[in-house]
C-alpha positions as a printed NumPy array, in Angstrom:
array([[-104.457,    6.228,  -29.005],
       [-104.68 ,    2.736,  -30.444],
       [-106.453,    0.017,  -28.468],
       [-103.174,   -1.524,  -27.306],
       [-102.109,    1.784,  -25.762],
       [-105.582,    2.184,  -24.275],
       [-105.196,   -1.223,  -22.634],
       [-101.728,   -0.337,  -21.327],
       [-102.997,    2.931,  -19.843],
       [-106.022,    1.145,  -18.378],
       [-103.814,   -1.489,  -16.75 ],
       [-101.583,    1.168,  -15.205],
       [-104.643,    3.166,  -14.101],
       [-106.211,    0.128,  -12.442],
       [-102.997,   -0.484,  -10.524],
       [-102.645,    3.188,   -9.584],
       [-106.236,    3.47 ,   -8.407],
       [-105.922,    0.247,   -6.417],
       [-102.948,    1.694,   -4.528],
       [-103.752,    5.412,   -4.267],
       [-107.513,    5.743,   -4.723],
       [-108.979,    9.246,   -4.351],
       [-106.489,   11.394,   -2.382],
       [-108.539,   13.732,   -0.219],
       [-105.698,   16.252,    0.024],
       [-106.056,   16.792,   -3.731],
       [-109.843,   16.984,   -3.999],
       [-110.029,   19.318,   -1.011],
       [-108.035,   21.813,   -3.09 ],
       [-109.312,   21.301,   -6.653],
       [-112.714,   20.125,   -7.925],
       [-113.028,   16.46 ,   -8.854],
       [-113.867,   15.963,  -12.563],
       [-117.094,   14.199,  -11.624],
       [-118.044,   17.235,   -9.513],
       [-117.49 ,   19.387,  -12.608],
       [-119.744,   17.06 ,  -14.594],
       [-122.303,   17.35 ,  -11.818],
       [-122.197,   21.147,  -11.926],
       [-122.836,   21.149,  -15.684],
       [-125.722,   18.7  ,  -15.277],
       [-127.173,   20.818,  -12.476],
       [-127.025,   23.903,  -14.708],
       [-128.864,   22.061,  -17.481],
       [-131.458,   20.937,  -14.944],
       [-132.022,   24.493,  -13.72 ],
       [-132.35 ,   25.9  ,  -17.216],
       [-134.371,   23.188,  -18.938],
       [-136.533,   21.592,  -16.252],
       [-138.822,   24.288,  -14.805],
       [-142.024,   23.131,  -13.124],
       [-144.081,   25.225,  -15.551],
       [-143.446,   22.836,  -18.451],
       [-145.619,   19.866,  -19.361],
       [-144.324,   16.338,  -18.959],
       [-143.818,   16.018,  -22.732],
       [-141.84 ,   19.248,  -22.867],
       [-139.682,   18.121,  -19.949],
       [-138.979,   14.811,  -21.666],
       [-137.948,   16.519,  -24.903],
       [-135.742,   18.934,  -22.971],
       [-134.217,   15.988,  -21.136],
       [-133.367,   14.269,  -24.409],
       [-131.777,   17.44 ,  -25.761],
       [-129.901,   18.037,  -22.518],
       [-128.328,   14.585,  -22.252],
       [-127.333,   14.587,  -25.935],
       [-125.69 ,   17.989,  -25.524],
       [-123.941,   16.872,  -22.334],
       [-122.619,   13.731,  -24.018],
       [-121.394,   15.74 ,  -27.004],
       [-119.618,   18.111,  -24.624],
       [-118.016,   15.175,  -22.779],
       [-116.826,   13.533,  -26.003],
       [-115.356,   16.832,  -27.205],
       [-113.531,   17.29 ,  -23.881],
       [-112.185,   13.752,  -24.157],
       [-110.803,   14.441,  -27.636],
       [-109.158,   17.662,  -26.443],
       [-107.433,   15.914,  -23.528],
       [-106.406,   13.027,  -25.773],
       [-104.793,   15.341,  -28.322],
       [-103.133,   17.377,  -25.593],
       [-101.586,   14.336,  -23.927],
       [-100.366,   13.07 ,  -27.311],
       [ -98.022,   16.051,  -27.48 ],
       [ -95.925,   14.742,  -24.581],
       [ -95.075,   11.182,  -25.652],
       [ -94.348,    8.965,  -22.646],
       [ -95.187,   11.834,  -20.319],
       [ -98.592,   12.084,  -21.963],
       [ -99.219,    8.382,  -21.354],
       [ -98.456,    8.884,  -17.676],
       [-100.732,   11.941,  -17.51 ],
       [-103.546,   10.012,  -19.155],
       [-102.986,    7.134,  -16.745],
       [-103.501,    9.496,  -13.823],
       [-106.654,   10.943,  -15.379],
       [-108.168,    7.528,  -16.089],
       [-107.405,    6.388,  -12.539],
       [-109.465,    9.308,  -11.235],
       [-112.555,    7.85 ,  -12.914],
       [-112.136,    4.393,  -11.367],
       [-113.439,    3.524,   -7.904],
       [-111.597,    0.461,   -6.616],
       [-109.856,    1.69 ,   -3.465],
       [-112.394,    4.364,   -2.564],
       [-115.304,    1.926,   -2.89 ],
       [-113.565,   -0.779,   -0.868],
       [-112.614,    1.748,    1.824],
       [-116.13 ,    3.196,    2.12 ],
       [-117.8  ,   -0.2  ,    2.297],
       [-115.263,   -1.633,    4.734],
       [-115.855,    1.435,    6.929],
       [-119.453,    0.269,    7.44 ],
       [-118.25 ,   -2.972,    9.033],
       [-115.781,   -1.095,   11.216],
       [-118.458,    1.387,   12.303],
       [-120.886,   -1.386,   13.219],
       [-118.298,   -3.086,   15.41 ],
       [-116.925,    0.036,   17.072],
       [-119.963,    2.342,   17.238],
       [-122.93 ,   -0.005,   16.969],
       [-126.024,    0.451,   14.824],
       [-125.908,    4.272,   14.884],
       [-122.367,    4.253,   13.519],
       [-123.239,    1.673,   10.89 ],
       [-126.225,    3.71 ,    9.737],
       [-124.095,    6.84 ,    9.449],
       [-121.404,    4.996,    7.465],
       [-123.802,    3.285,    5.076],
       [-125.693,    6.54 ,    4.588],
       [-122.607,    7.892,    2.816],
       [-122.803,    5.265,    0.062],
       [-126.492,    4.422,   -0.449],
       [-129.597,    6.389,   -1.359],
       [-132.045,    4.657,    0.954],
       [-133.046,    6.021,    4.36 ],
       [-130.418,    4.686,    6.822],
       [-132.605,    5.353,    9.874],
       [-135.051,    2.69 ,    8.649],
       [-132.35 ,   -0.02 ,    8.609],
       [-131.611,   -2.551,   11.314],
       [-128.112,   -4.062,   11.499],
       [-128.647,   -6.884,    8.947],
       [-130.238,   -4.353,    6.564],
       [-127.236,   -2.042,    6.974],
       [-124.985,   -4.954,    6.043],
       [-127.125,   -5.865,    3.028],
       [-127.149,   -2.266,    1.844],
       [-123.354,   -2.061,    2.027],
       [-122.919,   -5.323,    0.104],
       [-125.452,   -4.289,   -2.537],
       [-123.69 ,   -0.955,   -3.023],
       [-120.357,   -2.746,   -3.321],
       [-121.629,   -5.096,   -6.023],
       [-123.563,   -2.496,   -8.004],
       [-120.724,    0.039,   -7.936],
       [-118.212,   -2.601,   -8.963],
       [-120.141,   -2.764,  -12.229],
       [-120.739,    0.926,  -12.911],
       [-117.776,    2.375,  -11.01 ],
       [-115.016,    0.008,  -12.132],
       [-115.976,   -2.392,  -14.918],
       [-118.054,   -0.039,  -17.073],
       [-115.544,    2.847,  -17.171],
       [-112.789,    0.308,  -17.876],
       [-114.737,   -1.056,  -20.861],
       [-115.623,    2.362,  -22.252],
       [-112.041,    3.575,  -21.965],
       [-110.512,    0.398,  -23.406],
       [-112.681,    0.612,  -26.53 ],
       [-113.183,    4.346,  -27.056],
       [-110.404,    6.039,  -25.092],
       [-110.923,    9.287,  -23.197],
       [-113.945,   10.382,  -25.288],
       [-115.727,    7.157,  -24.37 ],
       [-114.713,    7.357,  -20.713],
       [-115.826,   10.985,  -20.381],
       [-119.13 ,   10.261,  -22.111],
       [-119.81 ,    7.295,  -19.854],
       [-119.022,    9.2  ,  -16.661],
       [-121.158,   12.141,  -17.773],
       [-124.052,    9.78 ,  -18.489],
       [-123.639,    7.822,  -15.26 ],
       [-123.439,   11.031,  -13.225],
       [-126.553,   12.346,  -14.957],
       [-128.404,    9.126,  -14.183],
       [-127.531,    9.406,  -10.489],
       [-128.645,   13.055,  -10.379],
       [-131.719,   13.185,  -12.628],
       [-132.429,    9.579,  -13.612],
       [-134.711,    8.642,  -10.712],
       [-138.483,    8.443,  -10.792],
       [-139.425,   11.413,   -8.656],
       [-142.075,   13.812,   -9.886],
       [-139.417,   16.335,  -10.892],
       [-137.265,   13.931,  -12.899],
       [-139.473,   11.135,  -14.191],
       [-139.729,   12.952,  -17.531],
       [-136.636,   15.166,  -17.636],
       [-134.352,   12.303,  -16.576],
       [-136.025,    9.642,  -18.723],
       [-133.44 ,    9.73 ,  -21.534],
       [-130.477,    9.754,  -19.141],
       [-131.844,    6.732,  -17.269],
       [-132.567,    4.737,  -20.44 ],
       [-129.182,    5.516,  -22.006],
       [-127.425,    4.605,  -18.762],
       [-129.161,    1.227,  -18.841],
       [-127.766,    0.649,  -22.331],
       [-124.286,    1.899,  -21.418],
       [-124.061,   -0.483,  -18.442],
       [-125.574,   -3.566,  -20.073],
       [-122.285,   -5.282,  -20.971],
       [-120.465,   -4.293,  -17.783],
       [-123.226,   -5.67 ,  -15.55 ],
       [-123.015,   -9.075,  -17.197],
       [-119.239,   -9.165,  -17.348],
       [-119.285,   -8.318,  -13.634],
       [-120.966,  -11.663,  -12.967],
       [-117.948,  -13.516,  -14.327],
       [-115.476,  -11.253,  -12.536],
       [-117.266,  -11.621,   -9.188],
       [-117.443,  -15.383,   -9.716],
       [-113.704,  -15.438,  -10.413],
       [-113.051,  -13.314,   -7.326],
       [-115.217,  -15.675,   -5.26 ],
       [-113.235,  -18.65 ,   -6.552],
       [-109.957,  -16.972,   -5.49 ],
       [-111.195,  -15.984,   -2.014],
       [-113.832,  -18.579,   -1.153],
       [-113.377,  -21.602,   -3.409],
       [-115.118,  -23.444,   -6.226],
       [-118.52 ,  -23.705,   -4.541],
       [-118.791,  -19.918,   -4.059],
       [-117.806,  -19.377,   -7.695],
       [-120.472,  -21.795,   -8.879],
       [-123.13 ,  -20.245,   -6.638],
       [-122.258,  -16.731,   -7.833],
       [-122.983,  -17.734,  -11.423],
       [-126.039,  -19.825,  -10.584],
       [-127.761,  -17.171,   -8.484],
       [-126.869,  -14.43 ,  -10.979],
       [-128.421,  -16.414,  -13.824],
       [-131.55 ,  -17.199,  -11.786],
       [-132.144,  -13.969,   -9.823],
       [-130.285,  -11.264,  -11.751],
       [-133.491,  -10.132,  -13.422],
       [-135.472,   -9.699,  -10.181],
       [-134.094,   -6.203,   -9.542],
       [-136.025,   -3.16 ,  -10.788],
       [-132.886,   -2.149,  -12.707],
       [-132.049,   -4.225,  -15.806],
       [-128.394,   -4.168,  -14.762],
       [-127.913,   -3.71 ,  -11.011],
       [-129.41 ,   -7.075,  -10.126],
       [-126.736,   -8.973,  -12.078],
       [-123.673,   -8.149,   -9.924],
       [-125.814,   -8.039,   -6.759],
       [-127.098,  -11.551,   -7.422],
       [-123.578,  -12.769,   -8.158],
       [-122.329,  -11.332,   -4.862],
       [-125.333,  -12.766,   -3.003],
       [-124.495,  -16.207,   -4.346],
       [-120.803,  -15.851,   -3.575],
       [-121.52 ,  -14.877,    0.062],
       [-124.621,  -17.072,    0.49 ],
       [-126.732,  -14.146,    1.752],
       [-130.076,  -12.662,    0.769],
       [-129.971,   -9.206,   -0.814],
       [-132.447,   -6.583,   -2.086],
       [-136.073,   -7.09 ,   -0.978],
       [-138.291,   -4.25 ,    0.336],
       [-136.541,   -0.986,    1.263],
       [-137.325,    2.708,    1.681],
       [-136.09 ,    5.543,   -0.551],
       [-137.089,    9.095,    0.308],
       [-139.848,    7.87 ,    2.571],
       [-141.334,    5.642,   -0.157],
       [-141.394,    1.854,    0.25 ],
       [-139.96 ,    0.044,   -2.768],
       [-141.1  ,   -3.569,   -2.848],
       [-138.882,   -6.032,   -4.688],
       [-138.31 ,   -9.782,   -4.47 ],
       [-135.443,  -11.028,   -2.347],
       [-132.374,  -12.004,   -4.362],
       [-131.001,  -15.433,   -3.37 ],
       [-134.009,  -16.206,   -1.202],
       [-132.452,  -19.526,   -0.182],
       [-129.363,  -17.803,    1.26 ],
       [-128.828,  -16.678,    4.843],
       [-131.418,  -14.094,    5.871],
       [-129.179,  -12.307,    8.396],
       [-126.169,  -10.521,    6.902],
       [-123.341,   -9.536,    9.263],
       [-120.336,   -7.231,    9.319],
       [-118.264,  -10.307,    8.525],
       [-120.203,  -10.672,    5.27 ],
       [-119.298,   -7.078,    4.399],
       [-115.63 ,   -7.883,    4.91 ],
       [-115.935,  -11.073,    2.847],
       [-117.658,   -9.062,    0.128],
       [-114.826,   -6.527,    0.079],
       [-112.353,   -9.395,   -0.187],
       [-114.233,  -10.847,   -3.176],
       [-114.465,   -7.379,   -4.711],
       [-110.717,   -6.831,   -4.427],
       [-110.012,  -10.216,   -5.98 ],
       [-112.443,   -9.388,   -8.798],
       [-110.58 ,   -6.143,   -9.437],
       [-107.364,   -8.147,   -9.586],
       [-108.935,  -10.45 ,  -12.188],
       [-110.027,   -7.41 ,  -14.212],
       [-106.441,   -6.149,  -14.211],
       [-105.266,   -9.598,  -15.269],
       [-107.76 ,   -9.724,  -18.142],
       [-106.645,   -6.247,  -19.217],
       [-103.017,   -7.387,  -19.212],
       [-103.901,  -10.475,  -21.254],
       [-105.769,   -8.382,  -23.835],
       [-102.846,   -5.967,  -24.012],
       [-100.506,   -8.833,  -24.864],
       [-102.94 ,  -10.064,  -27.516],
       [-102.988,   -6.663,  -29.223],
       [ -99.209,   -6.148,  -29.187]])
């Protein structure tokens, strides 16, 4: 496809995902593409990352594994692209549905909003259970403000790598680029962390994922600021940009702190700071230290509102680019 058709498909996919999201009736019957990616990554992990190898050998195997996985994803993207091209308009609609599967607007908003609902209806235990479905930290260590912060942080971070990044990679490179990005991002979430087992084997996946998300994380600042302007006014927009520029680099990730800082500024709350993953305390500076130190379920709902407006701006930008390329 040419870039104008990519932009048209992306626009339709953004709208479809915003309305339909991830239908559970479908994924309870057939495997989700990301689950298939995960199974392939897991197989590579089992075959190439035995404990008997040295750290150097694991790192080299990890490099080979992620390159092979990306090549496989690109090849699959080309195959689907050529297949859809056989069906004309029908192929465009099929590709729209496939692209929508790899976006996370409605599902992310629903999962994060569920944390606020659980806190109000079931108390702290319910909030912990709900947030445990979307974050990697230990939910039992979180008090109510920490549950709220975790939900907002997940919302902001996943806006970047679950919506903006796949949109960029598809718009520029089509299905091969989208498949490659989702394979890489899935690999990073599975093997890219710094545990003893994966610090070497997942090194290449983690570094490549940082590169792949660099542009999306910074574009997310502007989109969140625009969403804040729509929902909360000029001051929130200005604070989103100011805090992102000042505190975006405080996060241990070179990318995640950018959208998190923008959301912190938009909502005037503190985010990040010390937290526990797998029983290990991770100490980080507080993002937006001058903001409110107690986040609430209302802040989660405001964050979801900003997120949805930011997604609307992304669709608008996509439409504008499509018109430019006509």
